[in-house]
Each structure stands twice: as C-alpha cells, then as structure tokens.
mmCIF file of C-alpha atoms and ligand atoms in Angstrom:
data_model
loop_
_atom_site.group_PDB
_atom_site.id
_atom_site.type_symbol
_atom_site.label_atom_id
_atom_site.label_comp_id
_atom_site.label_asym_id
_atom_site.label_seq_id
_atom_site.Cartn_x
_atom_site.Cartn_y
_atom_site.Cartn_z
ATOM 1 C CA UNK N 7 -71.863 30.222 139.598
ATOM 2 C CA UNK N 8 -73.248 33.518 138.826
ATOM 3 C CA UNK N 9 -73.428 37.051 140.564
ATOM 4 C CA UNK N 10 -76.104 39.668 139.078
ATOM 5 C CA UNK N 11 -75.279 43.455 139.423
ATOM 6 C CA UNK N 12 -77.916 45.950 139.309
ATOM 7 C CA UNK N 13 -77.925 49.699 140.134
ATOM 8 C CA UNK N 14 -80.196 51.694 142.101
ATOM 9 C CA UNK N 15 -79.733 54.564 139.712
ATOM 10 C CA UNK N 16 -82.800 54.839 137.686
ATOM 11 C CA UNK N 17 -82.404 53.734 134.107
ATOM 12 C CA UNK N 18 -79.075 51.991 134.820
ATOM 13 C CA UNK N 19 -79.211 48.366 133.839
ATOM 14 C CA UNK N 20 -77.304 45.598 135.369
ATOM 15 C CA UNK N 21 -75.122 42.626 134.127
ATOM 16 C CA UNK N 22 -73.947 39.251 135.299
ATOM 17 C CA UNK N 23 -70.671 37.984 136.407
ATOM 18 C CA UNK N 24 -70.100 34.355 135.621
ATOM 19 C CA UNK N 25 -67.631 32.247 137.435
ATOM 20 C CA UNK N 26 -67.268 29.276 135.226
ATOM 21 C CA UNK N 27 -65.383 27.907 132.398
ATOM 22 C CA UNK N 28 -65.316 30.233 129.546
ATOM 23 C CA UNK N 29 -68.779 29.950 127.657
ATOM 24 C CA UNK N 30 -69.603 30.142 124.136
ATOM 25 C CA UNK N 31 -69.915 33.413 122.926
ATOM 26 C CA UNK N 32 -71.836 34.300 119.763
ATOM 27 C CA UNK N 33 -72.306 37.862 118.276
ATOM 28 C CA UNK N 34 -73.922 39.038 115.043
ATOM 29 C CA UNK N 35 -71.643 42.011 115.095
ATOM 30 C CA UNK N 36 -67.813 42.699 114.669
ATOM 31 C CA UNK N 37 -65.802 41.924 117.807
ATOM 32 C CA UNK N 38 -62.168 43.123 118.695
ATOM 33 C CA UNK N 39 -60.518 41.402 121.646
ATOM 34 C CA UNK N 40 -57.913 43.654 123.451
ATOM 35 C CA UNK N 41 -55.045 41.839 124.938
ATOM 36 C CA UNK N 42 -51.420 41.792 125.308
ATOM 37 C CA UNK N 43 -48.646 39.454 123.949
ATOM 38 C CA UNK N 44 -48.246 37.458 127.259
ATOM 39 C CA UNK N 45 -51.745 36.692 127.798
ATOM 40 C CA UNK N 46 -52.601 36.314 124.125
ATOM 41 C CA UNK N 47 -49.460 33.960 123.703
ATOM 42 C CA UNK N 48 -50.720 31.754 126.600
ATOM 43 C CA UNK N 49 -54.574 31.719 126.247
ATOM 44 C CA UNK N 50 -55.924 33.269 123.185
ATOM 45 C CA UNK N 51 -56.726 29.936 121.424
ATOM 46 C CA UNK N 52 -59.220 29.295 124.156
ATOM 47 C CA UNK N 53 -61.019 32.500 123.368
ATOM 48 C CA UNK N 54 -60.975 32.090 119.603
ATOM 49 C CA UNK N 55 -62.305 28.539 120.234
ATOM 50 C CA UNK N 56 -65.390 29.830 122.167
ATOM 51 C CA UNK N 57 -65.972 32.808 120.092
ATOM 52 C CA UNK N 58 -68.150 33.420 117.035
ATOM 53 C CA UNK N 59 -68.896 36.704 115.421
ATOM 54 C CA UNK N 60 -69.141 38.503 112.194
ATOM 55 C CA UNK N 61 -65.579 39.664 112.083
ATOM 56 C CA UNK N 62 -63.125 39.089 114.990
ATOM 57 C CA UNK N 63 -60.070 41.290 115.317
ATOM 58 C CA UNK N 64 -57.340 41.046 117.943
ATOM 59 C CA UNK N 65 -55.603 44.011 119.075
ATOM 60 C CA UNK N 66 -52.310 43.702 121.170
ATOM 61 C CA UNK N 67 -50.770 46.317 123.176
ATOM 62 C CA UNK N 68 -47.520 45.959 125.086
ATOM 63 C CA UNK N 69 -47.631 44.417 128.422
ATOM 64 C CA UNK N 70 -47.378 46.562 131.592
ATOM 65 C CA UNK N 71 -48.804 49.483 133.639
ATOM 66 C CA UNK N 72 -46.499 51.950 131.964
ATOM 67 C CA UNK N 73 -48.549 51.194 128.643
ATOM 68 C CA UNK N 74 -51.775 52.048 130.365
ATOM 69 C CA UNK N 75 -51.717 55.386 128.508
ATOM 70 C CA UNK N 76 -52.832 57.613 125.813
ATOM 71 C CA UNK N 77 -50.687 56.080 123.231
ATOM 72 C CA UNK N 78 -51.989 52.712 123.725
ATOM 73 C CA UNK N 79 -55.573 53.991 123.912
ATOM 74 C CA UNK N 80 -55.066 55.662 120.753
ATOM 75 C CA UNK N 81 -53.644 52.658 119.115
ATOM 76 C CA UNK N 82 -56.691 50.605 120.047
ATOM 77 C CA UNK N 83 -59.091 53.372 118.846
ATOM 78 C CA UNK N 84 -57.192 53.601 115.555
ATOM 79 C CA UNK N 85 -57.426 49.923 114.971
ATOM 80 C CA UNK N 86 -61.190 49.945 115.654
ATOM 81 C CA UNK N 87 -61.377 52.807 113.065
ATOM 82 C CA UNK N 88 -59.016 50.916 110.578
ATOM 83 C CA UNK N 89 -61.368 47.669 111.000
ATOM 84 C CA UNK N 90 -64.407 49.754 110.626
ATOM 85 C CA UNK N 91 -66.066 48.755 114.010
ATOM 86 C CA UNK N 92 -69.244 50.639 114.511
ATOM 87 C CA UNK N 93 -71.733 51.556 117.261
ATOM 88 C CA UNK N 94 -72.906 47.846 117.413
ATOM 89 C CA UNK N 95 -69.533 46.369 117.555
ATOM 90 C CA UNK N 96 -68.261 44.835 120.956
ATOM 91 C CA UNK N 97 -64.940 44.969 122.579
ATOM 92 C CA UNK N 98 -63.616 42.070 124.778
ATOM 93 C CA UNK N 99 -60.829 42.887 127.361
ATOM 94 C CA UNK N 100 -58.725 39.912 127.758
ATOM 95 C CA UNK N 101 -56.060 40.280 130.295
ATOM 96 C CA UNK N 102 -55.409 41.612 133.703
ATOM 97 C CA UNK N 103 -56.626 44.956 135.220
ATOM 98 C CA UNK N 104 -54.487 47.050 132.894
ATOM 99 C CA UNK N 105 -56.109 45.591 129.803
ATOM 100 C CA UNK N 106 -59.441 45.827 131.568
ATOM 101 C CA UNK N 107 -59.419 49.292 132.282
ATOM 102 C CA UNK N 108 -57.994 50.525 128.984
ATOM 103 C CA UNK N 109 -60.516 48.313 127.112
ATOM 104 C CA UNK N 110 -63.212 49.657 129.120
ATOM 105 C CA UNK N 111 -62.136 53.121 128.467
ATOM 106 C CA UNK N 112 -61.776 52.639 124.851
ATOM 107 C CA UNK N 113 -65.299 51.039 124.741
ATOM 108 C CA UNK N 114 -66.735 54.190 126.829
ATOM 109 C CA UNK N 115 -65.459 56.666 124.215
ATOM 110 C CA UNK N 116 -65.575 54.939 120.890
ATOM 111 C CA UNK N 117 -68.342 56.389 118.977
ATOM 112 C CA UNK N 118 -69.584 57.755 122.238
ATOM 113 C CA UNK N 119 -69.694 54.366 124.010
ATOM 114 C CA UNK N 120 -70.093 50.696 122.883
ATOM 115 C CA UNK N 121 -70.532 47.463 124.645
ATOM 116 C CA UNK N 122 -67.590 45.634 126.233
ATOM 117 C CA UNK N 123 -67.088 42.287 127.972
ATOM 118 C CA UNK N 124 -64.567 41.443 130.741
ATOM 119 C CA UNK N 125 -62.514 38.360 130.462
ATOM 120 C CA UNK N 126 -60.256 38.961 133.523
ATOM 121 C CA UNK N 127 -57.142 36.817 133.578
ATOM 122 C CA UNK N 128 -55.488 37.621 136.843
ATOM 123 C CA UNK N 129 -56.929 37.015 140.360
ATOM 124 C CA UNK N 130 -56.891 40.663 141.149
ATOM 125 C CA UNK N 131 -58.857 41.524 138.202
ATOM 126 C CA UNK N 132 -61.303 38.679 138.642
ATOM 127 C CA UNK N 133 -62.037 39.836 142.280
ATOM 128 C CA UNK N 134 -61.850 43.499 141.854
ATOM 129 C CA UNK N 135 -60.930 45.443 138.598
ATOM 130 C CA UNK N 136 -63.198 43.715 136.360
ATOM 131 C CA UNK N 137 -66.373 44.478 138.421
ATOM 132 C CA UNK N 138 -67.884 47.980 138.978
ATOM 133 C CA UNK N 139 -67.365 49.796 135.882
ATOM 134 C CA UNK N 140 -64.330 52.193 136.543
ATOM 135 C CA UNK N 141 -62.225 52.295 133.477
ATOM 136 C CA UNK N 142 -59.232 54.637 132.669
ATOM 137 C CA UNK N 143 -55.742 55.183 131.823
ATOM 138 C CA UNK N 144 -52.708 56.874 133.570
ATOM 139 C CA UNK N 145 -50.967 60.049 132.636
ATOM 140 C CA UNK N 146 -47.965 61.931 133.950
ATOM 141 C CA UNK N 147 -49.925 63.421 136.754
ATOM 142 C CA UNK N 148 -50.977 60.002 138.397
ATOM 143 C CA UNK N 149 -52.734 56.814 137.866
ATOM 144 C CA UNK N 150 -56.319 56.454 136.627
ATOM 145 C CA UNK N 151 -56.697 60.123 136.446
ATOM 146 C CA UNK N 152 -58.463 59.987 132.979
ATOM 147 C CA UNK N 153 -61.326 57.671 132.685
ATOM 148 C CA UNK N 154 -64.942 57.120 132.797
ATOM 149 C CA UNK N 155 -67.520 55.096 134.525
ATOM 150 C CA UNK N 156 -68.704 52.408 131.863
ATOM 151 C CA UNK N 157 -70.033 49.065 133.125
ATOM 152 C CA UNK N 158 -69.448 45.967 131.113
ATOM 153 C CA UNK N 159 -72.288 43.911 129.644
ATOM 154 C CA UNK N 160 -70.861 40.651 131.069
ATOM 155 C CA UNK N 161 -67.845 39.417 132.978
ATOM 156 C CA UNK N 162 -66.569 35.904 132.582
ATOM 157 C CA UNK N 163 -64.302 34.630 135.104
ATOM 158 C CA UNK N 164 -62.625 31.353 134.486
ATOM 159 C CA UNK N 165 -59.990 30.362 137.021
ATOM 160 C CA UNK N 166 -58.305 27.904 134.761
ATOM 161 C CA UNK N 167 -56.489 31.137 133.267
ATOM 162 C CA UNK N 168 -54.765 31.609 136.731
ATOM 163 C CA UNK N 169 -52.842 28.398 136.213
ATOM 164 C CA UNK N 170 -50.331 30.430 134.276
ATOM 165 C CA UNK N 171 -50.422 33.456 136.802
ATOM 166 C CA UNK N 172 -46.989 34.111 138.582
ATOM 167 C CA UNK N 173 -47.354 33.318 142.160
ATOM 168 C CA UNK N 174 -46.760 36.854 143.521
ATOM 169 C CA UNK N 175 -49.416 38.018 141.106
ATOM 170 C CA UNK N 176 -51.877 35.284 142.747
ATOM 171 C CA UNK N 177 -51.044 36.651 146.181
ATOM 172 C CA UNK N 178 -51.493 40.105 145.313
ATOM 173 C CA UNK N 179 -55.250 39.246 144.349
ATOM 174 C CA UNK N 180 -55.586 37.510 147.662
ATOM 175 C CA UNK N 181 -54.907 40.952 149.512
ATOM 176 C CA UNK N 182 -58.028 42.293 147.682
ATOM 177 C CA UNK N 183 -60.226 39.445 148.691
ATOM 178 C CA UNK N 184 -59.167 39.863 152.352
ATOM 179 C CA UNK N 185 -59.741 43.455 152.041
ATOM 180 C CA UNK N 186 -63.641 42.720 151.050
ATOM 181 C CA UNK N 187 -63.939 40.206 154.012
ATOM 182 C CA UNK N 188 -62.409 42.395 156.650
ATOM 183 C CA UNK N 189 -64.446 45.357 155.813
ATOM 184 C CA UNK N 190 -67.819 43.936 155.197
ATOM 185 C CA UNK N 191 -68.223 40.136 155.844
ATOM 186 C CA UNK N 192 -67.159 38.436 159.106
ATOM 187 C CA UNK N 193 -68.359 35.205 158.018
ATOM 188 C CA UNK N 194 -66.545 35.289 154.736
ATOM 189 C CA UNK N 195 -63.360 36.249 156.768
ATOM 190 C CA UNK N 196 -63.791 33.178 158.936
ATOM 191 C CA UNK N 197 -64.564 30.975 156.118
ATOM 192 C CA UNK N 198 -61.230 32.314 154.526
ATOM 193 C CA UNK N 199 -59.386 31.333 157.703
ATOM 194 C CA UNK N 200 -60.638 27.640 157.030
ATOM 195 C CA UNK N 201 -60.343 27.746 153.314
ATOM 196 C CA UNK N 202 -57.458 26.770 150.874
ATOM 197 C CA UNK N 203 -57.365 29.210 147.980
ATOM 198 C CA UNK N 204 -54.799 27.241 146.125
ATOM 199 C CA UNK N 205 -57.664 24.744 145.912
ATOM 200 C CA UNK N 206 -59.888 25.733 142.727
ATOM 201 C CA UNK N 207 -63.202 24.949 144.401
ATOM 202 C CA UNK N 208 -62.327 27.336 147.316
ATOM 203 C CA UNK N 209 -61.050 29.832 145.231
ATOM 204 C CA UNK N 210 -64.102 29.994 143.076
ATOM 205 C CA UNK N 211 -66.054 30.410 146.261
ATOM 206 C CA UNK N 212 -63.781 33.265 147.499
ATOM 207 C CA UNK N 213 -64.035 34.970 144.044
ATOM 208 C CA UNK N 214 -67.912 34.808 144.088
ATOM 209 C CA UNK N 215 -68.091 36.204 147.654
ATOM 210 C CA UNK N 216 -65.603 39.041 146.634
ATOM 211 C CA UNK N 217 -67.571 39.834 143.502
ATOM 212 C CA UNK N 218 -70.994 39.885 145.627
ATOM 213 C CA UNK N 219 -69.363 42.079 148.015
ATOM 214 C CA UNK N 220 -68.006 44.468 145.391
ATOM 215 C CA UNK N 221 -71.226 44.410 143.484
ATOM 216 C CA UNK N 222 -73.273 44.978 146.464
ATOM 217 C CA UNK N 223 -71.131 48.151 147.325
ATOM 218 C CA UNK N 224 -70.912 49.350 143.723
ATOM 219 C CA UNK N 225 -74.794 48.972 143.215
ATOM 220 C CA UNK N 226 -75.304 51.332 145.898
ATOM 221 C CA UNK N 227 -72.658 53.784 145.152
ATOM 222 C CA UNK N 228 -71.639 53.459 141.498
ATOM 223 C CA UNK N 229 -69.541 56.658 141.434
ATOM 224 C CA UNK N 230 -67.805 56.586 144.744
ATOM 225 C CA UNK N 231 -69.707 59.287 146.634
ATOM 226 C CA UNK N 232 -69.845 57.255 149.874
ATOM 227 C CA UNK N 233 -69.748 53.430 150.681
ATOM 228 C CA UNK N 234 -67.726 52.529 147.478
ATOM 229 C CA UNK N 235 -64.534 54.323 149.260
ATOM 230 C CA UNK N 236 -64.512 51.475 151.805
ATOM 231 C CA UNK N 237 -62.925 49.381 148.994
ATOM 232 C CA UNK N 238 -59.899 51.695 149.681
ATOM 233 C CA UNK N 239 -59.106 50.031 153.044
ATOM 234 C CA UNK N 240 -55.441 49.640 153.085
ATOM 235 C CA UNK N 241 -55.084 51.676 150.029
ATOM 236 C CA UNK N 242 -54.282 55.058 151.749
ATOM 237 C CA UNK N 243 -51.186 53.611 153.069
ATOM 238 C CA UNK N 244 -50.596 51.469 150.026
ATOM 239 C CA UNK N 245 -50.685 54.322 147.624
ATOM 240 C CA UNK N 246 -47.905 55.847 149.584
ATOM 241 C CA UNK N 247 -45.708 52.840 149.741
ATOM 242 C CA UNK N 248 -46.238 52.323 146.187
ATOM 243 C CA UNK N 249 -45.246 55.851 145.379
ATOM 244 C CA UNK N 250 -42.168 55.889 147.780
ATOM 245 C CA UNK N 251 -40.891 52.736 146.029
ATOM 246 C CA UNK N 252 -41.506 54.141 142.498
ATOM 247 C CA UNK N 253 -43.960 51.387 141.761
ATOM 248 C CA UNK N 254 -41.222 49.095 141.288
ATOM 249 C CA UNK N 255 -40.611 46.969 144.668
ATOM 250 C CA UNK N 256 -44.452 45.909 145.409
ATOM 251 C CA UNK N 257 -47.209 44.985 143.229
ATOM 252 C CA UNK N 258 -50.220 46.745 144.057
ATOM 253 C CA UNK N 259 -51.883 43.901 146.027
ATOM 254 C CA UNK N 260 -48.718 43.423 147.981
ATOM 255 C CA UNK N 261 -48.638 47.164 148.919
ATOM 256 C CA UNK N 262 -52.414 46.701 150.073
ATOM 257 C CA UNK N 263 -51.680 43.916 152.217
ATOM 258 C CA UNK N 264 -49.000 46.227 154.181
ATOM 259 C CA UNK N 265 -51.384 48.997 154.051
ATOM 260 C CA UNK N 266 -54.208 47.106 155.636
ATOM 261 C CA UNK N 267 -51.716 45.905 158.449
ATOM 262 C CA UNK N 268 -50.893 49.709 158.790
ATOM 263 C CA UNK N 269 -54.461 50.698 159.001
ATOM 264 C CA UNK N 270 -55.126 47.773 161.665
ATOM 265 C CA UNK N 271 -52.599 49.374 163.750
ATOM 266 C CA UNK N 272 -54.346 52.740 163.597
ATOM 267 C CA UNK N 273 -57.590 51.002 164.141
ATOM 268 C CA UNK N 274 -56.009 49.372 167.243
ATOM 269 C CA UNK N 275 -54.728 52.667 168.584
ATOM 270 C CA UNK N 276 -58.301 54.197 168.395
ATOM 271 C CA UNK N 277 -59.901 50.987 169.953
ATOM 272 C CA UNK N 278 -61.803 49.876 166.902
ATOM 273 C CA UNK N 279 -59.978 46.743 166.552
ATOM 274 C CA UNK N 280 -58.547 44.341 169.087
ATOM 275 C CA UNK N 281 -54.951 42.935 169.149
ATOM 276 C CA UNK N 282 -56.034 39.300 168.392
ATOM 277 C CA UNK N 283 -58.271 40.448 165.385
ATOM 278 C CA UNK N 284 -55.231 42.232 163.798
ATOM 279 C CA UNK N 285 -53.250 39.340 164.493
ATOM 280 C CA UNK N 286 -55.656 37.027 162.629
ATOM 281 C CA UNK N 287 -55.760 39.179 159.533
ATOM 282 C CA UNK N 288 -51.975 39.377 159.582
ATOM 283 C CA UNK N 289 -51.977 35.603 159.860
ATOM 284 C CA UNK N 290 -54.292 35.337 156.904
ATOM 285 C CA UNK N 291 -52.044 37.510 154.817
ATOM 286 C CA UNK N 292 -48.901 35.681 155.725
ATOM 287 C CA UNK N 293 -50.340 32.265 154.791
ATOM 288 C CA UNK N 294 -50.427 33.613 151.226
ATOM 289 C CA UNK N 295 -46.938 34.889 151.293
ATOM 290 C CA UNK N 296 -47.817 38.499 151.642
ATOM 291 C CA UNK N 297 -45.538 40.772 153.390
ATOM 292 C CA UNK N 298 -46.973 42.714 156.267
ATOM 293 C CA UNK N 299 -44.087 45.140 157.198
ATOM 294 C CA UNK N 300 -42.468 47.944 155.618
ATOM 295 C CA UNK N 301 -39.473 50.146 156.796
ATOM 296 C CA UNK N 302 -40.560 53.657 156.904
ATOM 297 C CA UNK N 303 -37.481 55.873 156.475
ATOM 298 C CA UNK N 304 -39.111 59.114 157.537
ATOM 299 C CA UNK N 305 -42.630 59.023 159.345
ATOM 300 C CA UNK N 306 -43.208 62.934 158.354
ATOM 301 C CA UNK N 307 -42.401 62.332 154.672
ATOM 302 C CA UNK N 308 -44.740 59.401 154.630
ATOM 303 C CA UNK N 309 -47.367 61.365 156.196
ATOM 304 C CA UNK N 310 -46.912 64.062 153.529
ATOM 305 C CA UNK N 311 -47.266 61.620 150.809
ATOM 306 C CA UNK N 312 -50.900 61.116 151.850
ATOM 307 C CA UNK N 313 -51.635 64.366 150.174
ATOM 308 C CA UNK N 314 -50.456 63.451 146.764
ATOM 309 C CA UNK N 315 -53.502 60.831 146.780
ATOM 310 C CA UNK N 316 -56.359 62.274 144.700
ATOM 311 C CA UNK N 317 -58.807 60.793 147.269
ATOM 312 C CA UNK N 318 -57.482 63.087 149.985
ATOM 313 C CA UNK N 319 -59.357 66.117 148.899
ATOM 314 C CA UNK N 320 -59.145 69.425 151.338
ATOM 315 C CA UNK N 321 -56.152 68.404 153.135
ATOM 316 C CA UNK N 322 -58.197 65.782 154.951
ATOM 317 C CA UNK N 323 -56.851 62.109 154.674
ATOM 318 C CA UNK N 324 -59.716 59.646 154.509
ATOM 319 C CA UNK N 325 -58.918 56.371 156.285
ATOM 320 C CA UNK N 326 -60.950 53.190 156.039
ATOM 321 C CA UNK N 327 -60.436 51.372 159.357
ATOM 322 C CA UNK N 328 -61.704 48.011 160.417
ATOM 323 C CA UNK N 329 -64.251 48.029 163.200
ATOM 324 C CA UNK N 330 -63.830 44.581 164.529
ATOM 325 C CA UNK N 331 -63.707 42.109 161.667
ATOM 326 C CA UNK N 332 -66.617 42.597 159.263
ATOM 327 C CA UNK N 333 -67.297 46.326 159.780
ATOM 328 C CA UNK N 334 -65.631 49.643 159.127
ATOM 329 C CA UNK N 335 -65.404 53.052 159.906
ATOM 330 C CA UNK N 336 -64.591 55.935 157.522
ATOM 331 C CA UNK N 337 -62.680 58.777 159.329
ATOM 332 C CA UNK N 338 -61.043 61.854 157.955
ATOM 333 C CA UNK N 339 -60.646 63.495 161.404
ATOM 334 C CA UNK N 340 -57.675 61.579 163.004
ATOM 335 C CA UNK N 341 -54.965 63.846 164.353
ATOM 336 C CA UNK N 342 -51.678 64.085 162.636
ATOM 337 C CA UNK N 343 -49.963 63.206 165.638
ATOM 338 C CA UNK N 344 -51.895 59.999 166.296
ATOM 339 C CA UNK N 345 -51.084 58.928 162.699
ATOM 340 C CA UNK N 346 -47.588 59.932 162.948
ATOM 341 C CA UNK N 347 -47.196 57.683 166.079
ATOM 342 C CA UNK N 348 -48.327 54.683 164.229
ATOM 343 C CA UNK N 349 -46.057 55.542 161.435
ATOM 344 C CA UNK N 350 -43.089 55.902 163.666
ATOM 345 C CA UNK N 351 -43.646 52.072 164.699
ATOM 346 C CA UNK N 352 -42.869 51.293 161.185
ATOM 347 C CA UNK N 353 -39.738 53.516 161.222
ATOM 348 C CA UNK N 354 -36.368 51.642 161.072
HETATM 349 N N1 NAD V 1 -61.300 49.414 137.611
HETATM 350 C C1 NAD V 1 -60.984 49.173 138.843
HETATM 351 O O1 NAD V 1 -62.128 49.171 139.628
HETATM 352 C C2 NAD V 1 -59.738 48.586 139.193
HETATM 353 C C3 NAD V 1 -59.569 47.839 140.569
HETATM 354 C C4 NAD V 1 -58.281 47.644 140.958
HETATM 355 C C5 NAD V 1 -57.213 47.827 140.028
HETATM 356 N N2 NAD V 1 -57.330 48.194 138.755
HETATM 357 C C6 NAD V 1 -56.331 48.380 138.133
HETATM 358 O O2 NAD V 1 -55.864 47.091 137.554
HETATM 359 C C7 NAD V 1 -54.520 47.191 137.110
HETATM 360 C C8 NAD V 1 -53.911 46.215 137.904
HETATM 361 O O3 NAD V 1 -54.248 44.954 137.395
HETATM 362 P P1 NAD V 1 -53.570 43.455 137.554
HETATM 363 O O4 NAD V 1 -52.986 43.238 138.790
HETATM 364 O O5 NAD V 1 -54.393 42.428 136.811
HETATM 365 O O6 NAD V 1 -52.219 43.936 136.508
HETATM 366 P P2 NAD V 1 -51.850 43.356 135.020
HETATM 367 O O7 NAD V 1 -52.903 43.676 134.253
HETATM 368 O O8 NAD V 1 -50.602 44.236 134.736
HETATM 369 O O9 NAD V 1 -51.353 42.139 134.874
HETATM 370 C C9 NAD V 1 -50.394 41.572 135.719
HETATM 371 C C10 NAD V 1 -49.434 40.749 135.001
HETATM 372 O O10 NAD V 1 -49.810 39.450 134.817
HETATM 373 C C11 NAD V 1 -49.811 39.010 133.401
HETATM 374 N N3 NAD V 1 -50.718 38.277 133.099
HETATM 375 C C12 NAD V 1 -52.348 38.468 132.926
HETATM 376 N N4 NAD V 1 -52.953 37.359 133.218
HETATM 377 C C13 NAD V 1 -52.102 36.254 133.151
HETATM 378 C C14 NAD V 1 -52.190 34.781 133.228
HETATM 379 N N5 NAD V 1 -53.354 34.135 133.152
HETATM 380 N N6 NAD V 1 -50.995 34.242 133.145
HETATM 381 C C15 NAD V 1 -49.756 34.845 133.240
HETATM 382 N N7 NAD V 1 -49.723 36.088 133.283
HETATM 383 C C16 NAD V 1 -50.800 36.853 133.150
HETATM 384 C C17 NAD V 1 -49.852 40.349 132.624
HETATM 385 O O11 NAD V 1 -49.580 40.448 131.496
HETATM 386 C C18 NAD V 1 -49.163 41.388 133.583
HETATM 387 O O12 NAD V 1 -47.853 41.155 133.128
HETATM 388 C C19 NAD V 1 -53.993 48.593 137.512
HETATM 389 O O13 NAD V 1 -53.905 49.265 136.570
HETATM 390 C C20 NAD V 1 -55.207 49.149 138.371
HETATM 391 O O14 NAD V 1 -55.165 50.580 138.471
HETATM 392 C C21 NAD V 1 -58.712 48.746 138.456
HETATM 393 ZN ZN1 ZN V 2 -56.677 47.676 144.910
#
C-alpha cells in the first residue's frame, strides 16, 4: 500500500509513504541510521539486512522524550561530522516520534539540509509523527519549540515492528487514529467501529487512512496557518493534562483520548455534537483501553493552563470541536464561563 503526498506550494516536491514490509534500500552515498538502544536492540538487524550504502553508520541516542534536546542533537551532528557525511548523505530515523523529530531536525540543519527517511516503529509515529515534515526538539521553555519544517524523501511503515511495542504505546497511537476519523472522515470512523485494530490487515488499512488524512491536510497547509490546526483536536485539553501531571502519568496519546472526550463535552454544550455521537467516540476509545476521564482538581487552574500552550496566541484559546462525526469547527471565541462549566463537570 502506498500514499503519495504532494504540496500545493510551488516548487515543493512530494514523497511516498509505503505501508508494507520494509523494502530493500540501496544508496550510492553514506547513510547514518539514528536510533535508540531499545529499538536498535530489537530491530536493527532487519534494517541492516535491507540496507545497502557506500558506508553505514549507526548513531544511538538515549531513549526518552527527555533526551529530545540540544545535547542529543549535537551528539548526532558531531557523529555526522566525525564520519564525514556530506551534502549527499542520507539520514534514516529508526524509532518512534522522538527519534523521528530529532533526526528530521538534524537532517534539516546539517550542512543546510540533507535528505532523510522515516522508518517509524511506534503506532503513533506511523500514523502521525512521521508524516508532515514537522521536526524539532524540546528545551526548557517547552516541547517542540525549536525545529524546522523538513519533509522526508520517503516513509516506510512496517507494522511488524509494532509486535514488540508495549500495549499502552499501541493504544496511544489509536487515539491519534480516532482523532483523524472524528474530525475528517465519517466513513472511516464507522469502519473503525467495525474493525479490529489488533488484526494486522485492519491495522494497515487504519494506518493508510490516517496517513491519507494527514497527508491531505498537510498538503493544503504545510505550515499550520489554517486547516492543519484541526489535527489538534483533543490536544488543547491534552496539553494541559500532560502539563498538570508533569508528563509522567499519561502517554501523549492517552492524554489526547481524554482531551477528545473533553472537547466533545464542549461541542455537546454548543450543540455541535449529539449525545449518542459523543458516546460512540468514547466507546471506540474504551475498546482500546484508553481512559476517558480525568479528575480536574481546580477548573480555574486548568483553564489558566490553556494559555501556556504556544498555540493559544493572543489570549485566545483555539478549540477544535467535532461537528457531528466527520467534520469540525475551529473556535476561538468561546466564553470563559462556558468552558469553565465543562471543566467543572470533570472536577472531583
Ligand atoms: N512531527 C510531528 O508531526 C509529530 C506528531 C506527533 C508527535 N510527535 C512527537 O513524537 C513524539 C512521541 O512519539 P512516540 O509516541 O513514538 O514516542 P517515543 O518515540 O518516545 O516512543 C515511545 C517508546 O516506545 C519505544 N519503542 C519505539 N518503537 C518500539 C518498538 N517497535 N518496540 C518496542 N518499543 C518501541 C521507544 O524507545 C520509547 O521508549 C513526541 O516527541 C512528539 O512531540 C511529532
Ligand atoms: Zn498528538
């Protein structure tokens, strides 16, 4: 299966996302594979078996979001210089979204930009992070605040890598799949209600649909000036939840699942969504063991946290709300009191 991504921007090329077993890759240049010890230990053999290049280097950085920083980036760049990679060399991101974002950024800035390939190994990175060209790292001011738009030349998605993925990480990826369906594609949502994503064939279809959706969005709005923001459905709330729990209690996708349920409550109160539609979304999330509630300690404190989000510019909070299933509304004009009322429902 294959999804082609093109851009409306003049002069911007495109690339393909392949959803299949990892293909043979052959390059007449130097290649560096960027990965972490966990992913490398489990799966690097498969990559090396399929990869031919002039020279191959494996660069390993520590595992974890806390290592998506300048130090790791610098470590990667130093190794690229040590091994004398040049402007024709290619980087391969082999891991989850952390590795993908950091490798993409290294590729964006090494000698003003070289090509890179994504081989995402988590479900979240297969359906979301590896597509769209956002790359970057975190710093003490927040997540992904430093980065660049840099599109990969290809994305290879092989679901067999997911066999070793912890169950929670798998479910976290499902949340992002549900996100795409609810906001953009009713048929896809209804298909998800019938499908079983623990089955590889169904899973591949879901990945393809998600990638297609994200690709369609990104191709219209590469730099998030408009429609790309819809991919943040559930995220306005999720970022607060992650922040309030110090990024320790919930995986990102788990927080997104709760965030979508909160956004749905808001949509419900504004008459955009019906009770039974909200229920169906919640049921789908629960089916994959995603939590759909969060005890808010203090609704006002929660509300204030919205403003920490870099996307809430000008003291306006941007909510992405489902309009029925398969459509959306972007709203930045919702009364504080209306939002607080919803947040209070989650207090306890
Ligand atoms: N660029 C984008 O558009 C975009 C979109 C969404 C998320 N992101 C970024 O992605 C990151 C989150 O990505 P993630 O959820 O993949 O997290 P992650 O990269 O931290 O991976 C999660 C964990 O799973 C492990 N792992 C990876 N593949 C595995 C496998 N096959 N088997 C067993 N373990 C495996 C990793 O080592 C890690 O411990 C965040 O930094 C986020 O900002 C970027
Ligand atoms: Zn997300």
